Amino acid sequence: MLSRKATFNSHGQDSEYFLGWEEYEKNAYHEVDNPSGIIQMGLAENQLSFDLLESWLAQNPDAAGFKRDGESIFRELALFQDYHGLPAFKKALVEFMSEIRGNKVSFDQNKLVLTAGATSANETLMFCLANSGEAFLLPTPYYPGFDRDLKWRTGVEIVPIQCSSSNGFQITESALEEAYQQAQKRNLKVKGVLITNPSNPLGTTTSRDELNLLVNFITAKGIHLISDEIYSGTVFDSPGFVSIMEVLMDRNYMNTEVWKRVHIVYSLSKDLGLPGFRVGAIYSNDVAVVSAATKMSSFGLVSSQTQYLLSVMLSDKKFTKNYVSENQKRLKQRHQMLISGLQNAGIDCLKSNAGLFCWVDMRHLLSSNTFEAEMELWKKILYDVRLNISPGSSCHCTEPGWFRVCFANMSEDTLNLALQRIKAFVDSLSTTNNNQSRHQSNKNQRRKSFTKWVFRLSFRDREASER
Amino acid sequence: MNHSRSRRNPTREPDFPTVKPPSPGGSSSGGAGAAMRLIVPLQGVVQGRGGLILGSIIPGALYYFFQLYLKRCRSAKPNSNPPSPSSSSAQLADLSRSSSRSNLSSRGSVGPVRVSARANSIAKPNASPYYIGLEMASEDPYDRFDNPDGIMQLGLSENRLSLDLIETWILENLERSMIGGADGHLNISGIATYQPLDGMMEMKIAVAGFMSQVMGTTVSFDPSRLVLTSGATPAIETLCFCLADQGNAFLVPTPYYPGFDRDMKWRTGVELIPVHCRSSDNFALSVTALDQAFNQARKRGQKVRGILISNPSNPIGNMLNKETLYSLLDFAREKNIHIISDEIFAGSTYGSEEFVSMAEILESEDFDKNRVHIIYGLSKDLSLPGFRVGVIYSFNTSVLAAAKKLARFSSVSAPTQRILISMLSDTRFIQRYIETTRERIKKMYVAFAAGLKQLGIECTKSSAGLYCWADMSGLIRPYNEKGELELWDKLLKIGKINITPGSACHCIEPGWFRCCFTMLAEEDIPVVIKRIQRVVET
């Protein structure tokens, strides 16, 4: 009775990434009400800087009050449903995006399309760039949501670009070529590459070399490049953020064919910590893409009230500058807390400089170098340690044992508690290991003494006989 | 009096979107003689010396030049086809929006591999008069004081009559409602953080309550059966994705809202099969016609997945009575298909009839609830199209489960939900609002219909909606779609009024126009009538 899309599991929502969430919903940690509940470390949300937003809102009641210069503009906003978006908001947004990139690149607001969140932006871009059955290449590990957002209704396929820990999961030329060949083998026409820069789940900014490599690759193959830069404002450490637009400018690619095939996805959910507002954007130099995406955005427009509120907020340059730098400071601090806490438990992380999470190396805690063992460990961490973290397999990582752990969606105390639980868990593991090995060595001892005894017996006999 | 006025044979194949090939520069029967004058000498050449070579080169060369000639002809007159309601170009966006058309047409053909077929298909500018009119009117909008010669917008079904009430409420209650906590301390986490992507539970409760109130409290809506989306536009698309596969079809009684052609077909690949209704029975929906359409579809090998009705109807403004709803349910059960009931104008009634929702029927009677789905939104009844709130209401748990997951692509903004939760929960205000807005719509309707009557233009008897369905068939010459569009064009360019021609709504009888009157003030009505008069009398 229902469509195939509704009945099949192509929404990709059966992976562990989502199951962990369900468990968390059933037994969520709460400082007072449920102190032994599951702590959510699988949600990449930034709750560190709400106070800054709250104080701005308190000082600017007109913005939320549908007023401009003291005059009510409610009527205008109530009726505003133009899919070209509120011009004042788009202007403020592109200027904000430019600011995050150190003003090294500037954006034209007429090339920006607003959507209800980056989820909608990514899907819309897929609808615009690829036909059903065609493919995009994505470097692994990647955000589990892509399996749903990019593929479900669009019918587009994802072919992974395998990255490995041997070089910090960086994208290499051979990996790109390999992925392209794989797609050909599967009879899939490759329409482009999609990268997340800074990366989710790695938390690293894409290096200039990698970006140049990508530009070369898409030039050679005549395909698109989508750069999901949703975390661009969360870069808290060196090396800084390099936008793909900057690389194109440096190579004098403005107004070339390649320039038109590079598209950026953005959102205010991570940089500004406002995922509830549902604000996403597509930026493209291709007029056809902008036109098609604009019309498609009818299926996911941003509320005019929200657009107006944010246009005022983002136009307050003093506020945005302060917010971005303060937010980055706090992220850096939290990040440090997490990695030192993990180090204390003998766990390393991939060196990272951005994002709301760390890519944690728990390979040494696996019982075997397999994904089954990773699942085993993940389940133990979920049910026994009571932490919801994201297993690398749900991010399509090729090596078992990596996990994404978020650090910005909880209070400091909660993070400390989580770190304590991890330490306790790791300690218990090594005690178990010690017990196990002692047990093992006891067994070995017994076996050895038994053999000795048998040997001695036989030897005695022989001695007797030989005499 | 009731001679058959349809311009098309009712048993003809329903219209499918087909791309009409451009007509090359005329080849008439006179060309045959000229052709012979060319061919005979050619034959002589071919049969002579070197015949074989010349015989292949010359025709080849001729063919090549002929193709070049055709190509030049084609590019000389682009899009020479008059806009027709059944053509696929009506699948474009821009419904109910004031927006500028894309600049693409000047670029010639878009590179073939660059973007997807879907993107290419909408790159072409929309030829439907519905969108053209909206655009022109938005570029030169009438204002009684600032722009009295501008174009009066009667093509957009927006209700501006009672915004003052909402504005007052907002200005009086905003601070408390948006982010203020009980102690007055701002707490943004309630709107900043991730919320359930199909809507906050409080919002669902508030909207379910509003739907009940607006439909006369004769029916109650269960909040757990709601999925909220950013407007009714994604609501209907999402429902399509859930109920039908690419190539499947929905039966839609005509005339229907032009936006369905985009919302339901574009990305889903679903087809719409028009089921024609006629003025002779006041455009009432007949199950016989549905049955006929269903059988024809089956013969064609096309799978019909459901019926889409709008109740109250857009563009007619009439409401379906209980008997019709029962027969629809019976029909759907017999054919094992779904019913989508778009009830977005349910609260905008002005007649004496009471609105009956599908939900009300299902509550009282024992019908199979799993096949009924309702679309709603706050854009019409609450005059808040900018806030983007749409509803899918379904009794089918599988549909709800799928729609919930799909809602992530079109979620409602959290701060907007907060404000609306507050407003919709103020049931006393809502009651006052509903009653006032109904009175105002009625007043406008009466004045407007009377004005049209002065010109000899009758409207279909209607009791809901923000528009009336006017019969201007007596004013068009010739009596066909072309005549209708000519009148539309004159009204737009000379009369400076934008109304929607029936052909854009797939109406089978020419001469009908939808005129929205809720964007006007009462003082504007005489101006409208005068302008129509001016055009009609020339």
PDB file of N, CA and C in Angstrom, chain A residues 389-421:
ATOM      1  N   ILE A 389      28.432   6.673  22.164  1.00  0.00           N
ATOM      2  CA  ILE A 389      29.414   7.237  21.231  1.00  0.00           C
ATOM      3  C   ILE A 389      29.164   6.588  19.875  1.00  0.00           C
ATOM      4  N   SER A 390      29.752   7.147  18.825  1.00  0.00           N
ATOM      5  CA  SER A 390      29.461   6.632  17.487  1.00  0.00           C
ATOM      6  C   SER A 390      30.577   5.725  16.985  1.00  0.00           C
ATOM      7  N   PRO A 391      30.242   4.479  16.661  1.00  0.00           N
ATOM      8  CA  PRO A 391      31.278   3.561  16.188  1.00  0.00           C
ATOM      9  C   PRO A 391      31.711   3.913  14.769  1.00  0.00           C
ATOM     10  N   GLY A 392      33.004   3.718  14.508  1.00  0.00           N
ATOM     11  CA  GLY A 392      33.545   4.045  13.195  1.00  0.00           C
ATOM     12  C   GLY A 392      32.854   3.340  12.047  1.00  0.00           C
ATOM     13  N   SER A 393      32.348   2.150  12.300  1.00  0.00           N
ATOM     14  CA  SER A 393      31.707   1.414  11.212  1.00  0.00           C
ATOM     15  C   SER A 393      30.485   2.153  10.700  1.00  0.00           C
ATOM     16  N   SER A 394      29.783   2.847  11.581  1.00  0.00           N
ATOM     17  CA  SER A 394      28.600   3.583  11.111  1.00  0.00           C
ATOM     18  C   SER A 394      29.020   4.767  10.264  1.00  0.00           C
ATOM     19  N   CYS A 395      30.307   5.152  10.378  1.00  0.00           N
ATOM     20  CA  CYS A 395      30.831   6.232   9.549  1.00  0.00           C
ATOM     21  C   CYS A 395      31.575   5.651   8.346  1.00  0.00           C
ATOM     22  N   HIS A 396      31.446   4.335   8.139  1.00  0.00           N
ATOM     23  CA  HIS A 396      32.099   3.659   7.023  1.00  0.00           C
ATOM     24  C   HIS A 396      33.617   3.709   7.091  1.00  0.00           C
ATOM     25  N   CYS A 397      34.149   3.731   8.299  1.00  0.00           N
ATOM     26  CA  CYS A 397      35.600   3.702   8.430  1.00  0.00           C
ATOM     27  C   CYS A 397      36.098   2.321   8.045  1.00  0.00           C
ATOM     28  N   THR A 398      37.245   2.262   7.351  1.00  0.00           N
ATOM     29  CA  THR A 398      37.729   0.961   6.888  1.00  0.00           C
ATOM     30  C   THR A 398      38.467   0.197   7.970  1.00  0.00           C
ATOM     31  N   GLU A 399      38.847   0.916   9.029  1.00  0.00           N
ATOM     32  CA  GLU A 399      39.582   0.225  10.093  1.00  0.00           C
ATOM     33  C   GLU A 399      38.731   0.148  11.337  1.00  0.00           C
ATOM     34  N   PRO A 400      38.591  -1.028  11.925  1.00  0.00           N
ATOM     35  CA  PRO A 400      37.788  -1.123  13.148  1.00  0.00           C
ATOM     36  C   PRO A 400      38.514  -0.493  14.335  1.00  0.00           C
ATOM     37  N   GLY A 401      37.747  -0.042  15.289  1.00  0.00           N
ATOM     38  CA  GLY A 401      38.331   0.437  16.530  1.00  0.00           C
ATOM     39  C   GLY A 401      38.283   1.939  16.725  1.00  0.00           C
ATOM     40  N   TRP A 402      37.805   2.696  15.738  1.00  0.00           N
ATOM     41  CA  TRP A 402      37.726   4.151  15.887  1.00  0.00           C
ATOM     42  C   TRP A 402      36.311   4.557  16.279  1.00  0.00           C
ATOM     43  N   PHE A 403      36.235   5.587  17.124  1.00  0.00           N
ATOM     44  CA  PHE A 403      34.932   6.051  17.587  1.00  0.00           C
ATOM     45  C   PHE A 403      34.889   7.574  17.573  1.00  0.00           C
ATOM     46  N   ARG A 404      33.699   8.134  17.278  1.00  0.00           N
ATOM     47  CA  ARG A 404      33.559   9.594  17.364  1.00  0.00           C
ATOM     48  C   ARG A 404      32.927   9.924  18.698  1.00  0.00           C
ATOM     49  N   VAL A 405      33.596  10.803  19.448  1.00  0.00           N
ATOM     50  CA  VAL A 405      33.107  11.186  20.765  1.00  0.00           C
ATOM     51  C   VAL A 405      32.901  12.699  20.801  1.00  0.00           C
ATOM     52  N   CYS A 406      31.671  13.132  21.068  1.00  0.00           N
ATOM     53  CA  CYS A 406      31.357  14.571  21.084  1.00  0.00           C
ATOM     54  C   CYS A 406      31.648  15.151  22.463  1.00  0.00           C
ATOM     55  N   PHE A 407      32.062  16.435  22.466  1.00  0.00           N
ATOM     56  CA  PHE A 407      32.404  17.033  23.758  1.00  0.00           C
ATOM     57  C   PHE A 407      31.695  18.357  24.037  1.00  0.00           C
ATOM     58  N   ALA A 408      30.907  18.826  23.081  1.00  0.00           N
ATOM     59  CA  ALA A 408      30.352  20.178  23.265  1.00  0.00           C
ATOM     60  C   ALA A 408      28.878  20.209  23.614  1.00  0.00           C
ATOM     61  N   ASN A 409      28.266  19.042  23.782  1.00  0.00           N
ATOM     62  CA  ASN A 409      26.827  19.049  24.005  1.00  0.00           C
ATOM     63  C   ASN A 409      26.452  18.731  25.440  1.00  0.00           C
ATOM     64  N   MET A 410      27.367  19.011  26.372  1.00  0.00           N
ATOM     65  CA  MET A 410      27.084  18.681  27.774  1.00  0.00           C
ATOM     66  C   MET A 410      27.820  19.669  28.675  1.00  0.00           C
ATOM     67  N   SER A 411      27.517  19.630  29.962  1.00  0.00           N
ATOM     68  CA  SER A 411      28.216  20.526  30.885  1.00  0.00           C
ATOM     69  C   SER A 411      29.590  19.931  31.198  1.00  0.00           C
ATOM     70  N   GLU A 412      30.433  20.759  31.785  1.00  0.00           N
ATOM     71  CA  GLU A 412      31.773  20.303  32.128  1.00  0.00           C
ATOM     72  C   GLU A 412      31.723  19.143  33.103  1.00  0.00           C
ATOM     73  N   ASP A 413      30.812  19.250  34.060  1.00  0.00           N
ATOM     74  CA  ASP A 413      30.696  18.180  35.058  1.00  0.00           C
ATOM     75  C   ASP A 413      30.333  16.862  34.400  1.00  0.00           C
ATOM     76  N   THR A 414      29.401  16.942  33.459  1.00  0.00           N
ATOM     77  CA  THR A 414      28.984  15.717  32.789  1.00  0.00           C
ATOM     78  C   THR A 414      30.151  15.112  32.014  1.00  0.00           C
ATOM     79  N   LEU A 415      30.932  15.974  31.384  1.00  0.00           N
ATOM     80  CA  LEU A 415      32.086  15.472  30.630  1.00  0.00           C
ATOM     81  C   LEU A 415      33.071  14.789  31.574  1.00  0.00           C
ATOM     82  N   ASN A 416      33.282  15.418  32.717  1.00  0.00           N
ATOM     83  CA  ASN A 416      34.188  14.814  33.693  1.00  0.00           C
ATOM     84  C   ASN A 416      33.699  13.448  34.130  1.00  0.00           C
ATOM     85  N   LEU A 417      32.405  13.377  34.381  1.00  0.00           N
ATOM     86  CA  LEU A 417      31.809  12.103  34.785  1.00  0.00           C
ATOM     87  C   LEU A 417      32.035  11.057  33.698  1.00  0.00           C
ATOM     88  N   ALA A 418      31.807  11.470  32.462  1.00  0.00           N
ATOM     89  CA  ALA A 418      31.994  10.536  31.341  1.00  0.00           C
ATOM     90  C   ALA A 418      33.432  10.038  31.307  1.00  0.00           C
ATOM     91  N   LEU A 419      34.374  10.974  31.513  1.00  0.00           N
ATOM     92  CA  LEU A 419      35.793  10.582  31.485  1.00  0.00           C
ATOM     93  C   LEU A 419      36.112   9.629  32.625  1.00  0.00           C
ATOM     94  N   GLN A 420      35.511   9.880  33.774  1.00  0.00           N
ATOM     95  CA  GLN A 420      35.724   8.968  34.900  1.00  0.00           C
ATOM     96  C   GLN A 420      35.231   7.576  34.543  1.00  0.00           C
ATOM     97  N   ARG A 421      34.044   7.543  33.942  1.00  0.00           N
ATOM     98  CA  ARG A 421      33.475   6.235  33.600  1.00  0.00           C
ATOM     99  C   ARG A 421      34.380   5.490  32.621  1.00  0.00           C
TER     100      ARG A 421
END
